[in-house]
Structures are given as C-alpha cells and as structure tokens.
Short mmCIF file of C-alpha atoms in Angstrom, two decimals:
data_model
loop_
_atom_site.label_atom_id
_atom_site.label_comp_id
_atom_site.label_asym_id
_atom_site.label_seq_id
_atom_site.Cartn_x
_atom_site.Cartn_y
_atom_site.Cartn_z
CA MET A 1 161.43 -125.62 -6.56
CA SER A 2 163.74 -128.44 -5.05
CA SER A 3 167.51 -127.59 -5.16
CA ALA A 4 167.83 -130.63 -7.48
CA ALA A 5 165.24 -129.26 -9.94
CA ALA A 6 166.89 -125.75 -9.84
CA SER A 7 170.35 -127.41 -10.62
CA ALA A 8 168.72 -129.23 -13.42
CA THR A 9 167.49 -126.13 -15.09
CA ALA A 10 170.52 -123.80 -14.35
CA PRO A 11 172.66 -123.08 -17.49
CA VAL A 12 175.85 -125.19 -17.80
CA ALA A 13 179.07 -123.21 -17.71
CA THR A 14 181.17 -123.56 -20.73
CA PRO A 15 185.05 -123.79 -20.68
CA ASN A 16 186.82 -120.61 -21.85
CA ALA A 17 187.96 -121.42 -25.45
CA ASN A 18 189.99 -118.13 -25.63
CA LEU A 19 193.25 -119.49 -27.55
CA TYR A 20 195.16 -117.55 -24.94
CA VAL A 21 193.91 -119.51 -22.22
CA ALA A 22 195.39 -122.65 -23.78
CA LEU A 23 198.70 -121.06 -24.51
CA ARG A 24 199.20 -119.75 -20.98
CA ALA A 25 198.40 -123.29 -19.49
CA ALA A 26 201.45 -124.45 -21.24
CA PHE A 27 203.86 -121.91 -19.65
CA PRO A 28 206.22 -123.36 -17.10
CA GLN A 29 205.44 -122.97 -13.29
CA ARG A 30 208.80 -121.11 -12.88
CA GLY A 31 207.56 -117.91 -14.41
CA SER A 32 211.17 -116.47 -14.22
CA ALA A 33 212.46 -118.93 -16.73
CA THR A 34 213.45 -117.58 -20.27
CA ALA A 35 210.77 -117.34 -22.73
CA ILE A 36 212.34 -115.32 -25.45
CA GLU A 37 215.99 -114.27 -25.96
CA LEU A 38 216.85 -111.49 -28.51
CA CYS A 39 219.45 -112.20 -30.94
CA ASP A 40 219.89 -109.04 -32.71
CA GLY A 41 219.57 -105.28 -32.33
CA PRO A 42 220.73 -102.82 -29.80
CA HIS A 43 218.99 -105.06 -26.98
CA ALA A 44 220.75 -108.31 -28.18
CA GLY A 45 221.04 -110.55 -25.19
CA ASP A 46 217.98 -109.36 -23.31
CA ARG A 47 215.72 -112.09 -22.01
CA TYR A 48 211.91 -112.11 -21.63
CA SER A 49 210.46 -114.37 -18.97
CA TRP A 50 207.18 -116.33 -18.99
CA ASP A 51 206.05 -113.77 -16.36
CA ASP A 52 207.07 -111.10 -18.68
CA LEU A 53 204.66 -112.32 -21.34
CA GLU A 54 201.92 -112.93 -19.09
CA ARG A 55 201.94 -109.49 -17.33
CA GLY A 56 203.18 -107.30 -20.61
CA SER A 57 200.15 -108.90 -22.60
CA ALA A 58 197.77 -108.40 -19.63
CA LYS A 59 198.74 -104.48 -19.29
CA LEU A 60 197.93 -104.22 -23.17
CA ALA A 61 194.56 -105.97 -22.89
CA ASN A 62 193.71 -103.69 -20.01
CA LEU A 63 194.53 -100.81 -22.05
CA LEU A 64 192.34 -102.21 -24.78
CA ALA A 65 189.45 -102.73 -22.01
CA ARG A 66 189.84 -99.02 -21.11
CA LEU A 67 188.95 -97.77 -24.62
CA GLU A 68 185.45 -99.46 -24.08
CA LEU A 69 185.52 -100.87 -27.57
CA PRO A 70 182.48 -102.72 -28.89
CA PRO A 71 183.02 -106.59 -28.55
CA ALA A 72 185.07 -108.43 -31.10
CA SER A 73 186.57 -105.14 -32.40
CA ARG A 74 189.16 -105.42 -35.06
CA ILE A 75 192.73 -104.24 -34.26
CA ALA A 76 194.76 -103.47 -37.18
CA VAL A 77 198.68 -103.85 -36.65
CA GLN A 78 201.41 -102.82 -39.07
CA VAL A 79 204.66 -102.70 -37.11
CA ASP A 80 208.14 -103.97 -37.19
CA LYS A 81 208.83 -107.63 -35.66
CA SER A 82 209.33 -107.22 -31.81
CA VAL A 83 208.49 -109.24 -28.81
CA GLU A 84 206.14 -106.33 -27.78
CA ALA A 85 204.28 -106.87 -30.82
CA LEU A 86 203.92 -110.44 -30.12
CA MET A 87 202.43 -109.49 -26.84
CA LEU A 88 200.18 -107.00 -28.55
CA TYR A 89 198.88 -110.13 -30.32
CA LEU A 90 198.37 -111.94 -27.19
CA ALA A 91 196.66 -109.06 -25.68
CA VAL A 92 194.19 -108.92 -28.41
CA LEU A 93 193.35 -112.59 -27.84
CA ARG A 94 193.01 -112.01 -24.24
CA ALA A 95 190.77 -108.86 -24.60
CA GLY A 96 188.26 -111.00 -26.85
CA HIS A 97 189.05 -108.89 -30.01
CA VAL A 98 190.14 -109.80 -33.45
CA TYR A 99 193.76 -109.24 -34.74
CA LEU A 100 194.33 -107.92 -38.04
CA PRO A 101 198.15 -108.30 -38.91
CA LEU A 102 199.33 -106.39 -41.89
CA ASN A 103 202.56 -106.77 -43.86
CA ASN A 104 204.96 -104.13 -42.93
CA GLY A 105 205.71 -103.68 -46.76
CA TYR A 106 202.39 -102.40 -47.43
CA GLN A 107 202.09 -98.95 -48.94
CA GLU A 108 199.38 -96.14 -48.49
CA ALA A 109 196.90 -97.46 -51.19
CA GLU A 110 197.05 -100.90 -49.74
CA ILE A 111 196.37 -99.77 -45.97
CA ALA A 112 193.50 -97.62 -47.15
CA TYR A 113 191.84 -100.66 -48.68
CA PHE A 114 192.24 -102.61 -45.56
CA ILE A 115 191.09 -99.99 -43.05
CA GLY A 116 187.92 -99.31 -45.21
CA ASN A 117 187.13 -102.92 -45.60
CA ALA A 118 187.75 -104.09 -41.77
CA GLU A 119 186.76 -100.83 -40.17
CA PRO A 120 189.10 -101.57 -37.31
CA ALA A 121 188.42 -99.77 -33.84
CA VAL A 122 192.07 -99.40 -33.04
CA ALA A 123 195.00 -99.30 -35.44
CA VAL A 124 198.88 -99.50 -34.50
CA CYS A 125 201.68 -98.46 -36.86
CA THR A 126 205.42 -97.58 -36.49
CA PRO A 127 206.19 -94.19 -35.04
CA GLN A 128 207.79 -93.30 -38.36
CA ALA A 129 204.50 -94.29 -40.29
CA PHE A 130 202.20 -92.33 -37.99
CA PRO A 131 201.80 -89.04 -40.13
CA TRP A 132 200.41 -90.88 -43.22
CA PHE A 133 199.05 -93.98 -41.48
CA SER A 134 196.86 -92.21 -38.77
CA ARG A 135 195.57 -89.72 -41.49
CA ILE A 136 194.08 -92.97 -43.41
CA ALA A 137 192.97 -94.53 -40.29
CA PHE A 138 191.18 -91.45 -38.74
CA GLN A 139 189.68 -90.93 -42.34
CA GLY A 140 188.49 -94.50 -42.34
CA GLY A 141 186.48 -94.13 -38.96
CA THR A 142 189.17 -95.68 -36.79
CA ARG A 143 188.85 -94.04 -33.32
CA HIS A 144 192.20 -94.88 -31.72
CA VAL A 145 195.75 -95.04 -33.44
CA PHE A 146 198.72 -95.93 -31.39
CA THR A 147 202.53 -96.31 -32.39
CA LEU A 148 204.76 -99.13 -31.58
CA GLY A 149 208.44 -99.04 -32.45
CA GLU A 150 211.09 -101.92 -32.38
CA GLN A 151 212.97 -100.10 -29.84
CA ARG A 152 210.31 -100.68 -27.20
CA ASP A 153 209.04 -97.05 -27.99
CA GLY A 154 205.75 -95.56 -29.09
CA THR A 155 202.42 -94.45 -27.52
CA LEU A 156 200.94 -97.92 -27.20
CA LEU A 157 203.62 -98.96 -24.46
CA ASP A 158 203.60 -95.50 -22.79
CA ARG A 159 199.73 -95.74 -22.18
CA ALA A 160 199.80 -99.46 -21.20
CA ALA A 161 202.57 -98.62 -18.58
CA HIS A 162 199.58 -97.14 -16.38
CA CYS A 163 197.72 -100.43 -16.65
CA ASP A 164 197.19 -103.23 -14.31
CA ASP A 165 199.49 -106.23 -14.98
CA VAL A 166 196.62 -108.82 -13.99
CA GLN A 167 193.81 -109.57 -16.41
CA GLN A 168 191.29 -112.38 -16.96
CA PRO A 169 191.12 -113.49 -20.54
CA VAL A 170 187.55 -112.58 -21.99
CA HIS A 171 185.45 -115.81 -22.43
CA ARG A 172 185.29 -117.11 -25.99
CA ALA A 173 183.65 -119.84 -27.71
CA PRO A 174 185.47 -122.08 -30.25
CA ASP A 175 183.77 -120.38 -33.14
CA ASP A 176 184.47 -116.70 -32.16
CA LEU A 177 186.81 -114.78 -34.46
CA ALA A 178 190.32 -114.45 -33.28
CA ALA A 179 192.11 -113.27 -36.32
CA ILE A 180 191.58 -111.82 -40.07
CA LEU A 181 194.21 -112.35 -42.56
CA TYR A 182 193.89 -110.72 -45.89
CA THR A 183 194.76 -112.74 -48.93
CA SER A 184 193.97 -111.39 -52.36
CA GLY A 185 192.22 -113.23 -55.21
CA THR A 186 192.65 -113.34 -59.00
CA THR A 187 190.23 -110.34 -59.17
CA GLY A 188 192.77 -108.40 -57.19
CA ARG A 189 190.35 -107.48 -54.35
CA SER A 190 191.72 -108.49 -51.12
CA LYS A 191 189.72 -111.02 -49.07
CA GLY A 192 189.97 -111.26 -45.30
CA ALA A 193 190.23 -114.82 -44.36
CA MET A 194 188.39 -115.23 -40.81
CA LEU A 195 190.12 -117.58 -38.43
CA THR A 196 188.58 -118.64 -35.21
CA HIS A 197 189.99 -119.43 -31.83
CA GLY A 198 189.01 -123.07 -32.45
CA ASN A 199 190.72 -123.03 -35.77
CA LEU A 200 194.07 -121.70 -34.51
CA LEU A 201 193.94 -123.88 -31.33
CA SER A 202 192.96 -127.25 -33.09
CA ASN A 203 195.70 -126.78 -35.56
CA ALA A 204 198.62 -125.85 -32.98
CA ARG A 205 197.61 -128.89 -31.12
CA VAL A 206 197.79 -131.39 -34.04
CA LEU A 207 201.33 -129.89 -35.08
CA LYS A 208 202.51 -130.08 -31.49
CA ASP A 209 201.95 -133.72 -31.61
CA PHE A 210 202.74 -134.52 -35.31
CA TRP A 211 205.93 -132.56 -35.04
CA ASP A 212 206.99 -134.27 -31.98
CA TRP A 213 207.57 -131.09 -30.10
CA ARG A 214 209.52 -131.89 -27.08
CA ALA A 215 208.31 -130.25 -23.86
CA PRO A 216 210.59 -128.58 -21.34
CA ASP A 217 210.59 -129.43 -17.72
CA PRO A 218 206.92 -128.23 -16.48
CA LEU A 219 208.43 -126.96 -13.41
CA SER A 220 211.85 -125.34 -14.25
CA GLY A 221 211.18 -124.73 -17.88
CA GLU A 222 214.67 -126.08 -18.76
CA GLY A 223 215.47 -128.61 -21.46
CA GLY A 224 212.95 -129.45 -24.50
CA ASP A 225 212.83 -127.93 -27.71
CA VAL A 226 214.37 -124.43 -28.56
CA LEU A 227 212.98 -122.54 -31.80
CA ILE A 228 215.00 -120.29 -33.67
CA HIS A 229 212.13 -117.67 -34.69
CA ALA A 230 213.53 -115.82 -37.69
CA LEU A 231 210.25 -115.26 -39.58
CA PRO A 232 208.10 -112.10 -39.73
CA ILE A 233 204.98 -112.40 -37.50
CA PHE A 234 202.29 -110.79 -39.74
CA HIS A 235 201.46 -113.98 -41.76
CA VAL A 236 200.56 -117.69 -40.92
CA HIS A 237 204.05 -119.19 -40.90
CA GLY A 238 205.70 -116.89 -38.46
CA LEU A 239 202.71 -115.86 -36.19
CA PHE A 240 200.61 -119.07 -36.00
CA VAL A 241 202.94 -121.97 -36.77
CA ALA A 242 206.14 -120.94 -35.27
CA SER A 243 204.98 -118.61 -32.36
CA HIS A 244 201.99 -120.95 -31.28
CA GLY A 245 204.28 -124.13 -31.42
CA ALA A 246 206.92 -122.62 -29.20
CA LEU A 247 204.13 -121.25 -26.76
CA LEU A 248 201.90 -124.20 -26.65
CA ASN A 249 204.97 -126.29 -25.85
CA GLY A 250 206.41 -124.08 -23.27
CA SER A 251 209.45 -123.87 -25.30
CA ARG A 252 212.18 -121.13 -25.50
CA MET A 253 212.76 -119.13 -28.63
CA LEU A 254 215.65 -117.38 -30.31
CA TRP A 255 214.13 -114.39 -31.41
CA PHE A 256 215.76 -112.57 -34.63
CA SER A 257 213.98 -109.26 -35.56
CA LYS A 258 215.52 -109.76 -39.12
CA PHE A 259 217.03 -112.70 -40.73
CA ASP A 260 220.75 -112.87 -40.76
CA PRO A 261 222.01 -116.12 -42.06
CA ARG A 262 225.47 -115.92 -40.48
CA ALA A 263 223.70 -115.07 -36.96
CA VAL A 264 221.30 -117.90 -37.35
CA VAL A 265 224.16 -120.37 -38.32
CA ALA A 266 225.87 -119.14 -35.03
CA ARG A 267 222.95 -120.06 -32.92
CA LEU A 268 222.16 -123.42 -34.36
CA PRO A 269 224.11 -125.22 -31.65
CA GLU A 270 221.88 -123.79 -29.04
CA ALA A 271 218.46 -124.63 -30.98
CA THR A 272 216.76 -127.84 -31.93
CA VAL A 273 213.88 -126.37 -34.34
CA PHE A 274 214.06 -123.81 -37.20
CA MET A 275 211.28 -122.95 -39.38
CA GLY A 276 211.83 -120.95 -42.71
CA VAL A 277 210.52 -120.12 -46.28
CA PRO A 278 212.87 -121.65 -49.26
CA THR A 279 214.58 -118.23 -49.63
CA LEU A 280 216.11 -118.64 -46.15
CA TYR A 281 217.39 -121.95 -46.83
CA VAL A 282 219.06 -120.73 -49.90
CA ARG A 283 220.81 -117.98 -47.95
CA LEU A 284 221.80 -120.40 -45.12
CA LEU A 285 223.50 -122.53 -47.61
CA GLY A 286 225.54 -119.47 -48.80
CA GLU A 287 227.35 -119.39 -45.28
CA PRO A 288 230.62 -121.37 -44.90
CA GLY A 289 229.80 -122.10 -41.17
CA LEU A 290 226.56 -124.19 -42.11
CA THR A 291 228.08 -127.60 -41.50
CA ALA A 292 227.00 -130.82 -40.10
CA ALA A 293 228.93 -130.13 -36.96
CA ALA A 294 226.96 -126.88 -36.56
CA ALA A 295 223.57 -128.38 -37.01
CA ALA A 296 224.45 -131.61 -34.81
CA GLY A 297 221.88 -130.71 -32.13
CA MET A 298 219.23 -129.67 -34.40
CA ARG A 299 216.11 -132.07 -34.42
CA LEU A 300 214.13 -130.62 -37.17
CA PHE A 301 214.11 -128.17 -39.88
CA ILE A 302 210.71 -127.20 -41.67
CA SER A 303 210.27 -125.38 -44.83
CA GLY A 304 206.98 -124.04 -46.29
CA SER A 305 205.13 -121.16 -47.48
CA ALA A 306 206.59 -121.59 -51.21
CA PRO A 307 207.99 -124.54 -53.04
CA LEU A 308 211.22 -125.85 -52.03
CA LEU A 309 213.48 -126.54 -55.10
CA VAL A 310 215.05 -130.11 -55.35
CA GLU A 311 218.44 -128.57 -55.45
CA THR A 312 218.15 -126.81 -52.18
CA PHE A 313 216.52 -129.82 -50.59
CA ASP A 314 219.56 -131.97 -51.75
CA ALA A 315 222.01 -129.55 -50.98
CA TRP A 316 220.67 -129.10 -47.20
CA THR A 317 220.97 -132.77 -46.80
CA ALA A 318 224.61 -133.04 -48.08
CA ARG A 319 225.70 -129.87 -45.94
CA THR A 320 224.00 -130.83 -42.65
CA GLY A 321 222.98 -134.40 -42.71
CA HIS A 322 219.50 -133.21 -42.07
CA VAL A 323 216.37 -133.81 -44.46
CA ILE A 324 214.10 -130.90 -44.40
CA LEU A 325 210.29 -131.50 -43.71
CA GLU A 326 208.14 -129.73 -46.23
CA ARG A 327 204.59 -128.96 -45.47
CA TYR A 328 201.55 -127.33 -47.16
CA GLY A 329 199.20 -124.77 -45.89
CA MET A 330 197.08 -121.48 -46.42
CA SER A 331 195.78 -118.47 -44.91
CA GLU A 332 192.38 -119.93 -44.83
CA THR A 333 193.55 -123.21 -43.20
CA VAL A 334 196.82 -122.89 -41.28
CA MET A 335 198.49 -126.14 -41.87
CA LEU A 336 196.94 -128.96 -44.05
CA THR A 337 199.74 -131.48 -44.89
CA SER A 338 203.07 -132.26 -43.65
CA ASN A 339 205.97 -134.79 -44.37
CA PRO A 340 206.52 -137.26 -41.58
CA CYS A 341 208.59 -136.13 -38.62
CA ARG A 342 209.38 -139.43 -36.81
CA ALA A 343 211.40 -141.86 -38.76
CA ALA A 344 209.12 -144.73 -38.01
CA ASP A 345 206.15 -142.69 -39.92
CA GLY A 346 208.11 -143.09 -43.23
CA GLU A 347 210.37 -140.81 -45.37
CA ARG A 348 210.51 -137.30 -46.29
CA ARG A 349 210.25 -137.13 -49.95
CA ARG A 350 211.59 -134.11 -51.59
CA GLY A 351 209.06 -132.12 -53.92
CA THR A 352 206.24 -133.33 -51.85
CA VAL A 353 204.30 -132.06 -48.94
CA GLY A 354 203.25 -134.97 -47.20
CA ALA A 355 199.85 -136.41 -46.35
CA ALA A 356 196.87 -134.62 -44.76
CA LEU A 357 197.43 -134.02 -41.03
CA PRO A 358 195.29 -135.92 -38.48
CA GLY A 359 191.73 -134.52 -38.33
CA VAL A 360 192.21 -132.81 -41.90
CA GLY A 361 190.03 -134.05 -44.73
CA LEU A 362 191.79 -133.74 -48.11
CA ARG A 363 190.56 -134.91 -51.69
CA VAL A 364 191.59 -134.43 -55.35
CA VAL A 365 188.99 -134.06 -57.65
CA HIS A 366 188.32 -133.49 -61.40
CA ASP A 367 186.59 -130.30 -62.80
CA ASP A 368 183.16 -131.99 -62.33
CA GLY A 369 183.90 -132.97 -58.72
CA ARG A 370 184.68 -136.84 -59.28
CA ALA A 371 187.53 -138.07 -57.09
CA CYS A 372 190.78 -138.62 -58.79
CA ALA A 373 192.61 -141.80 -58.77
CA ASP A 374 195.88 -141.83 -57.26
CA GLY A 375 198.48 -140.30 -59.46
CA GLU A 376 195.87 -138.25 -61.36
CA ILE A 377 196.04 -134.57 -61.31
CA GLY A 378 193.04 -132.47 -59.96
CA HIS A 379 191.66 -129.80 -57.78
CA ILE A 380 192.70 -130.07 -53.96
CA GLN A 381 189.65 -129.55 -51.59
CA VAL A 382 189.85 -129.62 -47.78
CA ARG A 383 187.91 -129.78 -44.64
CA GLY A 384 188.42 -129.99 -40.98
CA PRO A 385 188.37 -127.98 -37.63
CA ASN A 386 191.35 -125.90 -38.98
CA VAL A 387 189.20 -124.57 -42.07
CA PHE A 388 188.39 -120.91 -41.79
CA ALA A 389 184.89 -119.56 -41.00
CA GLY A 390 184.63 -117.62 -44.26
CA TYR A 391 185.77 -114.19 -45.93
CA TRP A 392 185.16 -111.03 -44.11
CA ARG A 393 181.93 -109.50 -45.26
CA MET A 394 181.92 -111.58 -48.52
CA PRO A 395 179.20 -114.20 -48.15
CA GLU A 396 178.94 -114.73 -51.97
CA LYS A 397 182.54 -115.27 -52.33
CA THR A 398 182.70 -117.53 -49.22
CA ALA A 399 179.92 -119.73 -50.78
CA GLU A 400 181.52 -119.89 -54.02
CA GLU A 401 184.90 -121.12 -52.52
CA PHE A 402 183.04 -124.16 -50.91
CA ALA A 403 181.91 -127.35 -52.50
CA VAL A 404 179.03 -129.01 -50.71
CA ASP A 405 178.35 -132.73 -50.93
CA ALA A 406 174.86 -134.21 -50.94
CA ASP A 407 175.03 -134.91 -47.15
CA GLY A 408 175.87 -131.22 -46.59
CA THR A 409 179.61 -131.65 -45.96
CA ARG A 410 181.61 -128.47 -47.12
CA TRP A 411 184.89 -128.80 -48.74
CA PHE A 412 187.20 -125.76 -49.13
CA ARG A 413 188.38 -125.22 -52.94
CA THR A 414 192.03 -124.42 -52.17
CA GLY A 415 192.65 -123.26 -55.87
CA ASP A 416 195.80 -125.73 -55.86
CA VAL A 417 196.12 -128.24 -58.34
CA GLY A 418 197.93 -131.54 -57.31
CA GLN A 419 198.15 -135.28 -57.12
CA ARG A 420 197.87 -137.76 -54.47
CA ALA A 421 200.28 -140.91 -54.06
CA ALA A 422 198.98 -144.32 -52.83
CA ASP A 423 200.36 -143.49 -49.61
CA GLY A 424 198.56 -140.42 -49.26
CA GLY A 425 201.37 -138.07 -50.06
CA ILE A 426 200.39 -134.80 -51.94
CA THR A 427 202.47 -133.24 -54.83
CA ILE A 428 201.37 -129.59 -55.49
CA VAL A 429 201.82 -129.25 -59.43
CA GLY A 430 200.32 -125.84 -59.88
CA ARG A 431 197.97 -123.14 -58.76
CA SER A 432 194.76 -122.72 -60.42
CA LYS A 433 194.37 -119.05 -59.44
CA ASP A 434 197.77 -118.08 -60.76
CA LEU A 435 198.88 -117.20 -57.46
CA ILE A 436 202.76 -116.31 -57.31
CA ILE A 437 204.73 -116.97 -54.00
CA SER A 438 207.93 -115.06 -53.95
CA GLY A 439 210.24 -115.37 -51.02
CA GLY A 440 207.48 -116.96 -48.89
CA TYR A 441 204.95 -114.10 -49.56
CA ASN A 442 201.82 -114.13 -51.75
CA VAL A 443 201.66 -111.99 -54.94
CA TYR A 444 198.47 -111.86 -56.80
CA PRO A 445 199.13 -110.84 -60.60
CA ALA A 446 195.64 -109.27 -61.02
CA GLU A 447 196.70 -106.61 -58.47
CA ILE A 448 199.95 -105.77 -59.93
CA GLU A 449 198.39 -105.83 -63.30
CA GLY A 450 195.67 -103.25 -62.05
CA TRP A 451 198.60 -100.89 -61.00
CA ILE A 452 200.60 -101.38 -64.38
CA ASN A 453 197.37 -100.99 -66.36
CA GLU A 454 196.87 -97.33 -64.87
CA MET A 455 200.31 -96.08 -65.89
CA PRO A 456 200.40 -93.63 -68.85
CA GLY A 457 201.03 -95.25 -72.47
CA VAL A 458 200.10 -99.00 -71.15
CA ALA A 459 197.45 -100.88 -72.90
CA GLU A 460 197.60 -104.13 -71.10
CA SER A 461 199.90 -106.30 -69.00
CA ALA A 462 200.28 -109.76 -67.71
CA VAL A 463 202.29 -110.62 -64.54
CA VAL A 464 203.54 -114.12 -64.01
CA GLY A 465 205.92 -116.19 -61.73
CA VAL A 466 209.01 -117.82 -63.08
CA PRO A 467 211.48 -120.09 -61.16
CA HIS A 468 214.10 -118.05 -59.15
CA PRO A 469 217.09 -119.65 -57.42
CA ASP A 470 216.63 -117.42 -54.22
CA PHE A 471 212.86 -116.44 -53.94
CA GLY A 472 211.35 -119.66 -55.21
CA GLU A 473 209.44 -117.48 -57.79
CA GLY A 474 210.50 -114.22 -59.16
CA VAL A 475 207.69 -111.82 -60.36
CA ILE A 476 207.98 -110.66 -63.92
CA ALA A 477 205.57 -108.37 -66.12
CA ILE A 478 204.96 -108.32 -69.77
CA VAL A 479 203.66 -105.15 -70.88
CA VAL A 480 202.01 -104.00 -74.07
CA PRO A 481 202.28 -100.23 -74.91
CA ARG A 482 199.40 -97.98 -76.45
CA ALA A 483 199.91 -96.96 -80.03
CA GLY A 484 202.44 -94.36 -80.22
CA ALA A 485 203.71 -94.69 -76.65
CA ASP A 486 207.34 -95.50 -75.60
CA LEU A 487 207.61 -97.40 -72.75
CA GLU A 488 210.59 -98.51 -70.50
CA GLY A 489 210.69 -101.44 -68.34
CA SER A 490 212.91 -99.74 -65.73
CA ALA A 491 210.50 -96.70 -65.54
CA ILE A 492 207.56 -99.12 -64.91
CA ILE A 493 209.39 -100.74 -62.12
CA ALA A 494 210.37 -97.37 -60.63
CA GLY A 495 206.72 -96.11 -60.96
CA LEU A 496 205.72 -99.04 -58.68
CA LYS A 497 208.06 -98.80 -56.20
CA GLY A 498 206.76 -96.89 -53.20
CA ARG A 499 203.18 -97.59 -54.33
CA ILE A 500 203.13 -101.15 -53.55
CA ALA A 501 205.18 -103.53 -51.40
CA GLY A 502 208.42 -104.34 -52.42
CA PHE A 503 208.03 -108.09 -52.84
CA LYS A 504 205.20 -107.34 -55.45
CA VAL A 505 207.33 -105.21 -57.55
CA PRO A 506 208.41 -107.18 -60.80
CA LYS A 507 212.00 -107.99 -61.02
CA GLN A 508 211.80 -107.46 -64.75
CA VAL A 509 209.61 -105.82 -67.14
CA PHE A 510 209.37 -106.85 -70.90
CA ILE A 511 207.75 -104.61 -73.37
CA GLU A 512 206.02 -106.60 -76.14
CA ARG A 513 203.63 -105.88 -79.11
CA GLU A 514 201.05 -108.21 -78.00
CA LEU A 515 200.14 -111.00 -75.30
CA PRO A 516 199.67 -114.52 -76.51
CA ARG A 517 195.93 -115.59 -76.41
CA ASN A 518 193.81 -118.63 -76.89
CA ALA A 519 190.99 -118.97 -79.24
CA MET A 520 188.46 -117.58 -76.59
CA GLY A 521 190.94 -114.34 -76.22
CA LYS A 522 192.37 -115.41 -72.70
CA VAL A 523 195.96 -114.59 -72.26
CA GLN A 524 197.88 -117.57 -72.07
CA LYS A 525 199.96 -117.22 -69.09
CA ASN A 526 201.38 -120.59 -69.26
CA LEU A 527 203.08 -119.74 -72.31
CA LEU A 528 204.75 -116.70 -70.87
CA ARG A 529 206.03 -118.56 -67.96
CA GLU A 530 207.65 -121.10 -70.27
CA ILE A 531 209.06 -118.50 -72.45
CA HIS A 532 210.73 -116.87 -69.42
CA ARG A 533 211.30 -119.86 -67.56
CA GLY A 534 214.98 -119.68 -67.49
CA LEU A 535 215.29 -116.01 -67.00
CA PHE A 536 216.95 -116.22 -63.50
CA GLY A 537 219.16 -119.23 -64.27
#
C-alpha cells in the first residue's frame, strides 16, 4: 500500500473536547499571576495563582487515576465552598469522570437517594459529616469516600499530596458527560440532568461574548474584568455561570466562602462583575456603604435563579446608578436568555429576562403546540447546544419532557409559562410545575408534602410559594389533620428540620380543615397562593 493510500485510510484524530482543555487555554501565560484571592475566613488575603489551579487540579486528577475507576465514573461531592473544592471539580473534568455536586444542606435521607440513584464510584464529604455520610455511601456501593474541609484539611488533600502535579486531560468528545445536576419534579422524585462537555463549553463561550467579558493582558494576567464570587458552587449559577465565566476569560476572582454583604460592598471598588440571586441584592441594599461611589468601577451586576422584585430592581438603580441584568436559565440548559449587556443592544427591562441567547432556539406555544402570538401567554420550549442530554437513567421521563416536530427537531419543555414581546424579550409569568424558588434554591412542593404527610396525625398537605421580600418566594404549608388529631404548625416545622435542607422547610404552617379543590378534585394551589400572598409583607 502506498503511503498516500495509507494516510487516506488512517483514522483522523479528533480534538480533545474536554472542557478543562478549553478553560486552561484561557489562563494567562504568566502562571504566577493571581487567579483567586480569598476574601474571608482564617486564610483571608491568601492568593492562588493560575499555576496553583493547574497543579492542584492535576494532583487530584492523578489521585482519581490511581483509583483505577471505570471510565466516566460519577464523583459525588457534598462539601463547603473552597478553592480546593473548585480544583476538585476541575480535576474530575481532567480525569474524564462525571461531577455530581450536592447541595451542602441536604440531609441523610436525601443523600441516600442520590447515592442509590447515581451509584458514584467516589464520594467526598466534609470531615464532620464523614460518620453518617460514609455509612450511606458504603452501603450504596461507593468504593471510595474522602473528606475535604474548608480549612484545606481532609483525607482527599492528604492523599493527593503524594501525586504528580502534571497530568494530561483525558480525551473527551463533546457529547461525553461532564456533570449530573439533580433537580426534582412534581412527583417528588429527583431527576439527574446530564450535562455534557459540549453543553457547558458552548454556553460559557456564548456568555463570554454576550456579556462582553473583558480579558486581562494574555501575558501578564493584569487588567480586565474581576469577578466577585459570592455564590455557592453546587449549582449552575455559581459553578458553571460564574466560575466558567472567570476561568474562560482568564479573570481574577475575589472569593467569598460565605456571603457577607458588608464585606462584599467593601470589595466593590476592586471588582467589575458581580453575580447574585435576588436575596443577595436585597441584603446588599441594607448596607449603608452601598453607594454610587462604591460601585463606580463596576461594569456589570447580574441577577438570576429567582424572580427579581421590581422594588429591588428600582432601588438598586437609585442607589448605585447601575441597572441589574436579569437572565433566565435552568439546571437542564444552563443559560437560555439574557437582557442586553451592551447599551447599543437595547435597554434592560425590569421584570423581564431578555431574549434568547445566540444559538438558543426558544418558542412559546399553546397547550396543543401551536405557536403563541407576541404577547400571548404559553409554554416555553427551547433547543440548542446548551440543552442537556437527558435525565440520568430515566429514558421515559426524558422522552416525555421533549416535544418533537415533524422534521425531528427536539424542543425541551421547560415547564415555565411566559410571553414573548415583539422584540423577542421574554417575561416569565409562572411555572406549570409549581416549582418554588426561595433564595435562589429550587424547592419542589411534592417532596415537602411527602415528608409532611408521613407525620402522625396528618391527613394531607399542600405546599406553595408566596412573595417574600428577602428570598423572592417563601415556602409555606397548609396542613389538614386527621380526625381527632391536634396538630401544631411549629411542631411540624420542628419535625422537618434536620430531615431536609433548611431552605426547604416551610417558614410557616397553617392548620386547616380542608384544602380548596376544583370540580375534578385537584387542589387549587393558585387559590392558596392568593390567600396568603401578603403573608410576608
């Protein structure tokens, strides 16, 4: 065979689509430049360089390689926020495995479900949680359980310290899984949204351009945007939108392990970008130090994960001179829409989440699938390279959540209800799945109702969200007692604490003789929301 013929039949090498490869390519050439500065805790003032991120994540990736795990193993992580936790996420990407972040408010029963469903090969928890967490993990078949503390302690770092700090990222294709994020449905059963390397990278690149991220000098790493990172890193907003944004831009982060409004205001003069949920903006407005002068150097304030009250939007503009950019996304899709960033692209309208991002298809349809006219309210469906691959081990549920056109085009049914303006701007008016978003966290009524209904003396319950000035929505429960039972709302709240995450626990419980129902016997939650609408002022 001639050399020409041999080369013609040789397999063509495909580029490595591992997300970490793209992130690392944006790191400044001067590796000693500051990537992250700690802003709180006992190590406040410490700095991590870009080389630290590269070498630290390499050590952790090599540790995972030593464990000889099956390809694309799930790595479940429930730890406090730290730079080392971010390095662990990067290490899982590098090693070609699948990252499974878990809200650090989850309790034993919740963790048991996630372990049983995802069957992770490795689980990482805080040192304090190790006694109960490891018991659940080992009983669920997890082979390796490590600890990682917020003070750079734990067995994970101890083991990784003996590993090499050079590692070649495992080759991944765009459709290979990078992460699984659990999000519950109206049935109360949690679903694992499978996000690929291609999903996450495509969305990060779109946001980098659309939000006009200003790159630092590629050699020195100086200048450009500086991000205040004050969000948790166990969900889309903090881990994918904020962290990916800074890493893909080579931008420095001012890192808060816990949100402190006064401390954040004090660092505004050093930053240019801030991302937060509405709750954070409410708390920042409570600080006298928040002034136009303090925010003079800021370029962009972004809000998401929950509806932003009009009062908060207006108060922020009046106090700082900045107009908050609102956007819309989901665990299954990362970001979908955004108000304009550049003034030349239009105004940021309060109460709206902007138009579909470049590359994202979005339509609003009636119940029968017909397209809604501008201004008509309907169901929001989306498609694009950012839309997830499906729900982990739930092929039937995945198929149910997608609408398929005659030409085979698949549209994800978001479960949100909204309307589109003539210019493409989207307003979210409700959620067909009764999802509650409190303080930026998703709360699913059916799950909470399940816990309440198991309590002695409870006949049935209904959980709804009502407007809350701080959290966006406050969780409340209406409970019907069994005949002869004497229930106390405070006792029900106490019984839930310690069993489920704190953000899921109702802020108030009402004991009623019955729940309002329609002619078909369905509980009319819209009436309950209206009755208690003014509860929190």
